[in-house]
Each structure stands twice: as C-alpha cells, then as structure tokens.
XYZ file of C-alpha atoms in Angstrom:
371
model
C 0.147 0.171 0.065
C 0.978 3.490 -0.918
C 0.793 7.139 0.345
C -2.135 8.806 2.150
C -4.085 5.194 2.653
C -1.064 3.948 4.473
C -0.380 6.817 6.206
C -4.238 6.737 7.394
C -3.984 2.950 8.007
C -0.465 3.075 10.061
C -1.991 6.463 12.400
C -5.045 4.435 13.238
C -2.853 1.177 14.589
C -0.587 3.569 15.792
C -3.274 5.685 17.953
C -5.363 2.493 19.053
C -2.428 0.349 20.013
C 0.709 2.307 20.951
C 0.657 4.157 24.326
C 2.300 7.708 23.923
C 0.431 8.014 19.926
C -1.600 10.751 19.304
C -2.378 13.052 16.382
C -1.146 16.591 16.577
C -2.680 19.606 15.543
C -0.684 20.098 12.185
C -1.941 16.602 11.503
C 1.216 14.913 12.112
C 1.726 11.700 14.542
C 3.639 11.798 17.553
C 4.958 9.148 19.098
C 7.253 7.990 22.136
C 10.414 5.822 21.281
C 10.318 4.068 25.210
C 13.510 4.225 27.244
C 15.553 4.743 24.340
C 15.511 8.239 22.812
C 18.588 7.807 20.752
C 20.987 5.238 19.304
C 22.938 2.449 21.399
C 26.131 2.755 19.549
C 28.069 0.383 22.026
C 25.408 -2.295 21.847
C 25.721 -2.571 17.760
C 27.615 -5.596 16.598
C 28.819 -6.889 13.584
C 29.245 -10.810 12.833
C 32.947 -10.952 12.262
C 33.537 -14.313 9.405
C 36.034 -15.328 6.733
C 34.937 -12.281 4.946
C 34.252 -9.689 7.113
C 37.364 -10.151 9.209
C 39.740 -8.678 6.486
C 37.406 -6.040 4.871
C 36.301 -4.435 8.062
C 37.864 -2.133 10.536
C 37.861 -3.884 13.573
C 40.011 -2.888 17.152
C 40.402 -0.150 18.944
C 38.868 2.814 17.474
C 36.743 1.453 15.209
C 32.694 1.259 15.819
C 32.641 -2.309 14.753
C 32.170 -4.305 17.599
C 32.652 -8.486 16.909
C 29.805 -11.061 17.605
C 29.847 -14.311 16.050
C 27.539 -16.234 13.722
C 25.853 -18.439 16.408
C 25.097 -15.601 18.763
C 23.570 -13.682 16.087
C 21.510 -17.011 15.099
C 20.540 -16.719 18.965
C 19.305 -13.117 18.923
C 17.875 -13.716 15.381
C 15.955 -16.380 16.785
C 14.760 -14.548 19.633
C 13.633 -11.582 17.609
C 11.430 -13.956 14.959
C 9.869 -15.740 17.732
C 8.703 -12.379 19.599
C 7.330 -11.432 15.979
C 5.600 -14.759 15.463
C 4.032 -14.078 19.021
C 1.972 -11.088 17.761
C -1.384 -10.544 16.716
C 0.353 -8.195 13.788
C 3.428 -7.394 12.189
C 4.155 -4.664 9.791
C 6.261 -5.531 6.623
C 8.100 -2.633 4.205
C 9.196 -3.481 0.967
C 11.450 -0.344 -0.380
C 14.553 0.895 -1.693
C 17.671 2.524 -1.069
C 19.506 4.971 -3.505
C 17.826 7.234 -6.185
C 20.494 5.945 -8.958
C 18.721 3.118 -10.563
C 21.916 1.223 -11.432
C 22.645 0.587 -8.027
C 19.207 0.561 -6.209
C 19.255 -1.787 -3.180
C 15.837 -3.875 -2.206
C 15.172 -3.693 1.563
C 12.499 -5.255 3.798
C 11.630 -4.280 7.080
C 9.679 -6.495 9.417
C 8.847 -4.429 12.611
C 6.345 -4.571 15.578
C 5.334 -0.911 15.461
C 3.015 1.290 13.592
C 5.595 3.972 14.047
C 8.207 2.284 12.937
C 6.519 1.093 9.898
C 5.476 4.339 8.874
C 8.860 5.854 9.701
C 10.557 3.434 7.437
C 7.791 4.290 4.674
C 8.715 7.976 5.075
C 12.692 7.054 4.819
C 13.200 4.887 2.431
C 12.395 5.550 -1.314
C 8.756 4.330 -1.760
C 8.087 1.726 -4.621
C 5.211 2.170 -7.173
C 2.514 -0.107 -7.558
C 4.026 -2.162 -10.053
C 7.754 -1.920 -8.503
C 6.159 -3.583 -5.263
C 4.341 -6.241 -7.369
C 7.837 -7.249 -8.689
C 9.670 -6.467 -5.594
C 10.979 -10.210 -5.771
C 13.887 -11.456 -2.812
C 15.199 -8.278 -0.881
C 19.043 -7.623 -0.621
C 18.689 -7.120 3.038
C 16.022 -7.743 5.655
C 15.367 -6.013 9.564
C 14.002 -8.049 11.710
C 12.490 -5.425 14.419
C 11.688 -6.667 17.657
C 11.595 -2.968 19.739
C 11.578 -3.309 23.506
C 11.803 -6.972 23.872
C 15.344 -7.665 25.042
C 18.111 -9.643 24.271
C 19.335 -12.249 26.738
C 22.021 -10.355 28.447
C 23.487 -13.778 29.404
C 24.490 -14.403 26.056
C 28.139 -14.480 24.746
C 29.300 -10.495 23.700
C 26.055 -9.274 25.223
C 26.454 -6.099 27.659
C 22.948 -4.897 28.000
C 19.697 -6.049 26.978
C 19.756 -3.725 23.956
C 21.665 -5.454 20.835
C 21.662 -4.054 17.477
C 23.034 -7.113 15.451
C 24.413 -6.937 11.614
C 25.058 -9.528 9.676
C 26.169 -9.025 6.171
C 26.676 -12.440 4.816
C 22.983 -13.493 5.817
C 22.005 -9.762 4.627
C 19.858 -9.151 7.775
C 20.136 -7.181 10.487
C 18.458 -7.974 14.390
C 17.134 -5.472 16.502
C 16.359 -6.248 20.398
C 15.640 -4.124 23.688
C 15.189 -0.534 21.822
C 12.175 1.527 19.773
C 14.196 4.104 18.445
C 13.644 4.274 14.995
C 16.887 5.563 13.993
C 18.455 2.428 14.550
C 16.786 1.052 11.434
C 17.732 4.335 9.235
C 21.624 4.257 10.384
C 21.741 0.143 10.203
C 21.121 0.351 6.706
C 23.028 3.330 6.233
C 26.025 1.004 7.555
C 24.921 -1.690 5.083
C 25.469 0.972 1.834
C 28.608 1.884 3.460
C 29.878 -1.649 2.910
C 28.204 -2.674 -0.285
C 28.707 0.750 -2.393
C 32.625 1.168 -1.771
C 32.648 -2.828 -3.251
C 30.913 -0.766 -6.525
C 33.843 1.835 -6.651
C 31.328 4.371 -4.969
C 31.679 6.576 -1.827
C 28.807 6.709 0.496
C 28.603 9.840 2.526
C 26.982 11.127 5.433
C 25.940 14.491 4.343
C 23.412 16.930 2.988
C 23.058 17.763 -0.971
C 21.382 20.420 -2.573
C 21.506 22.431 -6.171
C 21.305 25.725 -7.314
C 19.253 26.931 -10.241
C 22.552 26.659 -12.459
C 22.969 23.131 -11.757
C 25.785 23.609 -9.148
C 25.597 21.154 -6.360
C 26.662 21.741 -2.915
C 27.550 18.802 -0.262
C 27.268 19.455 3.246
C 29.362 17.234 5.880
C 28.937 17.013 9.310
C 28.144 15.009 12.241
C 24.357 15.135 14.018
C 22.960 18.516 15.242
C 25.952 20.643 12.683
C 23.747 22.124 10.349
C 23.427 19.080 7.242
C 19.500 19.186 7.246
C 19.013 22.983 7.987
C 21.680 24.285 5.304
C 20.596 21.763 2.588
C 16.859 22.770 2.951
C 17.555 26.103 1.458
C 14.535 27.301 -0.470
C 16.504 29.108 -2.886
C 17.725 25.522 -3.577
C 16.993 22.488 -5.312
C 16.966 19.457 -1.747
C 18.362 16.527 -3.125
C 18.537 15.177 0.072
C 19.801 15.859 3.912
C 21.570 13.068 5.317
C 23.191 10.296 3.482
C 24.171 10.032 -0.360
C 26.429 8.356 -2.893
C 28.631 10.047 -5.147
C 29.856 7.824 -8.215
C 31.733 8.326 -11.448
C 27.948 9.839 -12.679
C 27.720 12.299 -9.871
C 25.686 12.423 -6.428
C 22.421 10.236 -5.474
C 20.279 10.302 -2.762
C 20.313 7.535 -0.508
C 16.938 7.820 1.072
C 13.399 8.811 -0.044
C 12.731 11.188 3.490
C 14.230 13.882 6.300
C 15.074 13.265 9.441
C 15.009 16.703 10.746
C 15.947 17.625 14.298
C 13.253 19.745 16.062
C 14.537 21.098 18.922
C 13.866 24.853 19.358
C 12.105 24.679 15.511
C 10.293 27.887 14.461
C 8.162 28.979 11.349
C 10.375 32.071 11.063
C 14.046 30.101 10.863
C 13.466 27.331 8.745
C 10.001 27.276 7.209
C 10.253 24.560 5.023
C 10.671 22.086 7.883
C 7.756 23.772 9.543
C 5.542 22.818 6.444
C 6.714 19.641 6.247
C 5.458 18.501 9.697
C 2.067 17.799 8.713
C -0.430 14.539 7.647
C 2.447 11.701 6.791
C 5.024 13.317 9.032
C 6.320 10.919 12.374
C 7.286 13.449 15.627
C 9.663 11.729 17.684
C 9.648 12.173 21.204
C 8.324 15.826 21.099
C 6.179 17.399 23.976
C 2.995 18.906 23.055
C -0.247 20.549 24.751
C -2.781 17.857 25.827
C -5.610 20.266 24.851
C -4.808 21.779 21.789
C -2.402 19.544 20.744
C 0.361 21.933 19.280
C 3.579 21.199 19.783
C 6.189 22.929 22.350
C 9.012 22.574 20.009
C 11.545 24.531 22.791
C 10.567 21.620 25.290
C 13.402 18.891 25.890
C 11.736 16.926 28.961
C 11.622 13.859 27.042
C 15.139 14.430 25.198
C 16.641 17.089 23.473
C 16.873 14.485 20.214
C 13.551 15.397 19.193
C 13.127 14.413 15.284
C 10.443 14.723 12.424
C 10.543 11.907 9.694
C 8.574 13.337 6.384
C 8.843 12.156 2.655
C 11.192 14.354 0.726
C 8.476 15.212 -1.627
C 7.075 17.351 1.677
C 9.881 20.112 0.758
C 8.489 22.259 -2.207
C 11.596 22.645 -4.066
C 13.020 19.224 -3.543
C 14.482 17.226 -6.598
C 12.541 14.555 -7.840
C 14.416 11.990 -8.502
C 16.837 13.208 -5.752
C 19.995 12.988 -7.992
C 22.399 15.606 -9.533
C 25.874 16.368 -11.256
C 29.269 16.355 -9.489
C 29.698 18.709 -6.348
C 30.950 22.177 -7.258
C 30.971 23.010 -3.436
C 31.998 20.510 -0.467
C 31.526 21.998 2.948
C 32.282 20.610 6.057
C 30.400 21.626 9.135
C 32.176 21.411 12.711
C 30.349 22.604 16.007
C 33.441 23.861 17.250
C 33.114 24.472 21.122
C 36.599 25.524 21.483
C 37.687 27.927 18.828
C 39.811 25.665 17.106
C 38.922 26.642 14.148
C 38.227 30.144 12.214
C 34.443 30.582 11.729
C 34.826 29.731 8.016
C 37.933 28.446 5.908
C 38.552 28.274 2.495
C 40.836 24.872 2.483
C 43.089 23.297 -0.587
C 42.952 19.612 -1.575
C 45.307 18.510 1.086
C 43.492 20.237 4.127
C 39.924 19.130 2.935
C 41.490 15.321 2.475
C 43.235 15.929 6.285
C 39.832 17.615 7.830
C 37.469 15.330 6.089
C 39.277 12.173 7.636
C 39.840 13.792 11.211
C 35.904 14.600 11.508
C 36.626 17.297 13.982
C 33.598 18.490 16.121
C 32.374 18.774 19.191
C 29.539 17.493 21.495
C 26.491 19.318 20.447
C 25.003 19.256 24.021
C 28.025 20.520 25.329
C 28.333 23.237 22.742
C 24.520 24.173 23.964
C 25.449 24.313 27.476
C 28.495 26.525 26.586
C 26.062 28.788 24.872
C 24.195 29.442 27.964
C 27.285 30.238 30.266
C-alpha cells in the first residue's frame, strides 16, 4: 500500500494500540520511542566471519564491535519468535539509492505501526508495479522493538542489541524502540556495499542551485546538514545520506530526518511546513488540549525528531540525483575555537579535515552558549 491510504491506516494502528501516540494540531503523528531516545552505538554488533574479518576495520577506535555467527542466530531466533507471537506485524518493501543502476531492495519487519510509517517515510517508496515485482530483498531487518536480548548471551553487555550480519544480509534489533537504529543500520550496509562498486557513501546533506551547481554538506548530527540543505532558494537532493559515483551524486533515502528542538516557522519554514499529515514526530512534547507541539521543550529528550517524505519539501529535486558537486562544505560544531568561523581549504587540507572529522559534542556546545 502507498501514500495517504497507508499513512491513515498506520495512524489508526498507532493511536489505537501504541501508548503515547497522538495526532498533533498540524496533522503529524507524535510518538514515543520509550526508554531509548537515541541510538545505542555500544550495543551495535557486526558478525565477524572469514570475509568481514579482512574487509572491515576492527579493534581499537573502530565502530565495528564483533560478534560470532552463533550469537547472531540466537538473537535472530529470539526476535523472530517474538514477532511471530504478535497478532500483527508490519512489513515494508522499499528501496535505497535513487541511482537506478545501484538501487538496493530492503525489507523491514517491525512490531510497531510507528516504525513502519517511519521507514515508509525514510526509504524510497516503490510504485505499485515495482511493489508487485519486488522479489527477494537484498537486505532484511527484524525489529523486535523493546523485547530484550538475553544479557547472559555471549557478547551482550545490556538488554539492547543491534546485530548486523553482512553474509546473511540481515539485521536484528532487540531492546530498543528508537527508529533511528533502522535508518542508520541500513546506512551501515550501504557503507559496506557501495565502495565495492567504486561508489563513495557519504554522511552529508546535498542541494543544487538553479544553474546546476551541487553542494555537499558534511557534519555529524546537529551541525546543520538538514537546515543548510533545506534552503528554499536551492533544490533539495537530500539531507543526510548520499552516494557519489562516476556519474554524480544520488540520495540514498526517500525522506528527511530533521531535528526539532527549538524549531520555528521563521527560522526553518520548509521544515516547519513539512510537519503535517504523514510526518512522524519522535519524543516531542505538546499541549494536551490544543495538541500544539512545544518545540522548545526537551523534557523527554533534546533529540526530538521529525521524519517526513522528501516530497514534503516544495523544492525537492525528484528524482534525487545531481551532477558532480561544485562545493564541499565541512561543518564542525566547534565549541573550543580551534577553527576560524569560515575557512577555504585546499585539497590537502580538505582531505585531512574530512578524515579527522573534527567536531565537538553538540549538547556541550549548547551548554556553553547558556553560560
């Protein structure tokens, strides 16, 4: 099912069966992700096998924390058994990457309507004909939401575990309801698959001017990728994940995942207007009578988010592809005054700062501003 029909049905399921789900005054669906209001990188595991042992970066400083095949299968069995025990599950068949030559088919099996709507917004939505002929997915996620892993299982350090098996082309999620684990889990998969095709996968925003000049915006969460890429004077290609091939750039996703803290109509009108029917609002606070969202309220978390289809931005460029970038902008949330406010870098400097990825903790930056 597609479009508004799917959104309406998932709204009904969420409001009826999922505690903390409400419809806001703008028409967006407000939901709660439970105890986890952000990702859990220390609970993310990758299966080390004969292939990945040599292909991935392991050890000190690496984001790849190993697990073995047996432990993955134990957690997979636990997640699948839980999903099979439910009266209903939600299955999304969707695509990643707007480049038709390098498109990836993904299937997401989840226990919450909120998760299904989130991924419906964030991945590329197939046409009815594409859905009919979808076939076998290239990658599958089993999301068992808050159902915990067994903490006494080897490699487990908490009741949360996000497990990636590249050989089986599967991911298992246990012990967390934060939807961003699915989004970033698939991004991890693209980081593995795309370089094998001589394509660079990038954590960046991207837009294009009326003359066809493309700009890439690199930076960690909260540094301004979504805000800067959503410039109503330029065409939006994407806000967070891209591929750069011999032919140009392409958005990996079909939606945007915008931070909502202190969001205002005056400062970010396009994002403000995108929060309407079909949009998922995560962990926001709203007035219980008027249902108006209080974007400055961070009592649940500072990491409040809105997930909406890219078509909700009026000047989105569809399909979300563009020529080679003319400008590459590295965004650093610099709380320590290490960098000048704006610097023009040569090739060697750009390579150095891209690899080093200098930034500062965003919440620490906010605290300093208050002092």
